[in-house]
């Protein structure tokens, strides 16, 4: 099936990891093992580690090695937005190439208004959506 908007596997896995960590936030002192999350969610632990490194780089999660180690959120779930997660795992959001690379036909493009409207709408939705609202299903 062809899809107008396709969420990348990295975006999806990043959101899965963050929702798992958010679900465990009731005990903010505990760390979750990536291998346990990977097994439960059927994601390669190496791939999940790569995503975790990006999320750490964006200061969204922190890790600890050794017994009882793993990852946890650095902020409360209601303080982390979907946009932060999306940007952390794959960089700035862009719907079409002209949003990220410039457009050779910018002055003549008649579809620009539609793409700008969709981009602004999606970005606002992601900014307004917190991890807390995702795990509580209050979107």
Short mmCIF file of C-alpha atoms in Angstrom, two decimals:
data_model
loop_
_atom_site.label_atom_id
_atom_site.label_comp_id
_atom_site.label_asym_id
_atom_site.label_seq_id
_atom_site.Cartn_x
_atom_site.Cartn_y
_atom_site.Cartn_z
CA UNK A 1 0.00 0.00 0.00
CA UNK A 2 1.28 3.44 -0.89
CA UNK A 3 1.17 6.03 1.82
CA UNK A 4 1.19 9.79 1.47
CA UNK A 5 3.01 10.18 4.78
CA UNK A 6 5.19 7.36 5.98
CA UNK A 7 6.64 7.34 9.46
CA UNK A 8 10.19 6.01 9.41
CA UNK A 9 11.12 2.93 11.40
CA UNK A 10 13.53 5.07 13.41
CA UNK A 11 10.76 7.55 14.34
CA UNK A 12 8.46 4.70 15.31
CA UNK A 13 11.10 2.90 17.37
CA UNK A 14 12.10 6.15 19.08
CA UNK A 15 8.51 6.76 20.11
CA UNK A 16 8.20 3.16 21.31
CA UNK A 17 11.33 3.51 23.45
CA UNK A 18 10.18 6.82 24.90
CA UNK A 19 6.67 5.57 25.69
CA UNK A 20 8.16 2.54 27.44
CA UNK A 21 10.35 4.81 29.56
CA UNK A 22 7.42 7.15 30.20
CA UNK A 23 5.27 4.25 31.39
CA UNK A 24 7.91 3.45 34.01
CA UNK A 25 8.30 7.06 35.14
CA UNK A 26 6.12 6.54 38.23
CA UNK A 27 9.41 5.44 39.79
CA UNK A 28 11.80 8.06 38.36
CA UNK A 29 14.76 6.44 40.13
CA UNK A 30 14.54 3.18 38.20
CA UNK A 31 16.32 2.45 34.93
CA UNK A 32 14.87 0.17 32.23
CA UNK A 33 17.00 -2.33 30.35
CA UNK A 34 17.10 -1.74 26.59
CA UNK A 35 17.37 -5.47 25.94
CA UNK A 36 14.12 -6.09 27.84
CA UNK A 37 12.35 -3.34 25.92
CA UNK A 38 13.80 -4.66 22.65
CA UNK A 39 12.61 -8.21 23.38
CA UNK A 40 9.14 -7.08 24.43
CA UNK A 41 8.68 -4.76 21.44
CA UNK A 42 10.43 -7.02 18.86
CA UNK A 43 13.11 -4.47 17.99
CA UNK A 44 16.82 -5.22 17.60
CA UNK A 45 18.62 -4.21 20.80
CA UNK A 46 21.52 -2.81 18.75
CA UNK A 47 19.13 -0.64 16.75
CA UNK A 48 17.41 0.51 19.95
CA UNK A 49 20.82 1.36 21.44
CA UNK A 50 21.56 3.53 18.40
CA UNK A 51 18.28 5.37 18.92
CA UNK A 52 18.94 5.69 22.66
CA UNK A 53 22.28 7.37 21.91
CA UNK A 54 20.49 9.98 19.79
CA UNK A 55 17.90 10.55 22.53
CA UNK A 56 20.73 10.92 25.07
CA UNK A 57 22.42 13.41 22.79
CA UNK A 58 19.20 15.45 22.77
CA UNK A 59 19.18 15.33 26.59
CA UNK A 60 15.84 13.48 26.69
CA UNK A 61 17.09 10.34 28.46
CA UNK A 62 19.99 9.28 30.63
CA UNK A 63 21.73 5.96 30.99
CA UNK A 64 23.55 4.03 33.66
CA UNK A 65 25.79 1.00 33.18
CA UNK A 66 26.07 -2.05 35.36
CA UNK A 67 23.60 -3.95 37.55
CA UNK A 68 20.30 -2.12 37.74
CA UNK A 69 21.41 0.02 34.83
CA UNK A 70 19.57 0.99 31.70
CA UNK A 71 17.81 4.16 30.63
CA UNK A 72 15.25 6.57 32.07
CA UNK A 73 13.68 9.88 31.12
CA UNK A 74 15.48 13.06 32.17
CA UNK A 75 12.21 15.00 32.43
CA UNK A 76 8.64 14.13 33.31
CA UNK A 77 6.53 12.66 30.46
CA UNK A 78 4.31 15.76 30.41
CA UNK A 79 7.38 17.90 29.67
CA UNK A 80 8.60 15.97 26.60
CA UNK A 81 6.92 16.53 23.25
CA UNK A 82 6.57 14.25 20.27
CA UNK A 83 8.39 16.87 18.19
CA UNK A 84 11.44 16.68 20.47
CA UNK A 85 11.55 12.91 20.03
CA UNK A 86 11.09 13.03 16.25
CA UNK A 87 13.82 15.66 15.86
CA UNK A 88 16.18 13.81 18.21
CA UNK A 89 16.06 10.54 16.30
CA UNK A 90 16.29 11.86 12.73
CA UNK A 91 16.81 15.60 12.73
CA UNK A 92 14.43 18.41 11.80
CA UNK A 93 11.02 17.55 10.42
CA UNK A 94 10.39 17.97 6.68
CA UNK A 95 7.41 16.76 4.65
CA UNK A 96 8.87 17.42 1.23
CA UNK A 97 12.42 18.07 0.06
CA UNK A 98 11.82 21.81 -0.32
CA UNK A 99 11.36 22.07 3.46
CA UNK A 100 14.87 20.85 4.09
CA UNK A 101 16.90 21.47 0.93
CA UNK A 102 15.41 24.55 -0.70
CA UNK A 103 13.38 24.35 -3.86
CA UNK A 104 14.56 25.03 -7.41
CA UNK A 105 11.02 26.05 -8.48
CA UNK A 106 10.00 27.90 -5.32
CA UNK A 107 8.72 30.99 -7.13
CA UNK A 108 6.64 28.97 -9.59
CA UNK A 109 5.41 26.16 -7.32
CA UNK A 110 1.64 26.27 -6.91
CA UNK A 111 1.53 23.44 -4.37
CA UNK A 112 3.74 25.28 -1.87
CA UNK A 113 0.79 26.64 0.13
CA UNK A 114 -0.61 23.14 0.70
CA UNK A 115 2.73 21.71 1.83
CA UNK A 116 3.36 24.68 4.13
CA UNK A 117 -0.11 24.31 5.66
CA UNK A 118 0.35 20.56 6.21
CA UNK A 119 3.85 21.07 7.62
CA UNK A 120 2.65 23.76 10.06
CA UNK A 121 -0.32 21.63 11.14
CA UNK A 122 1.79 18.53 11.71
CA UNK A 123 4.47 20.48 13.55
CA UNK A 124 1.90 22.13 15.86
CA UNK A 125 0.33 18.75 16.61
CA UNK A 126 3.72 17.25 17.46
CA UNK A 127 4.58 20.26 19.64
CA UNK A 128 1.27 20.00 21.49
CA UNK A 129 1.51 16.23 22.01
CA UNK A 130 3.39 15.11 25.11
CA UNK A 131 4.60 11.66 26.08
CA UNK A 132 2.08 11.80 28.89
CA UNK A 133 -0.83 12.32 26.48
CA UNK A 134 0.42 9.47 24.30
CA UNK A 135 0.66 6.89 27.10
CA UNK A 136 -2.64 8.02 28.65
CA UNK A 137 -4.29 7.98 25.20
CA UNK A 138 -5.65 11.50 25.68
CA UNK A 139 -4.77 12.83 22.25
#
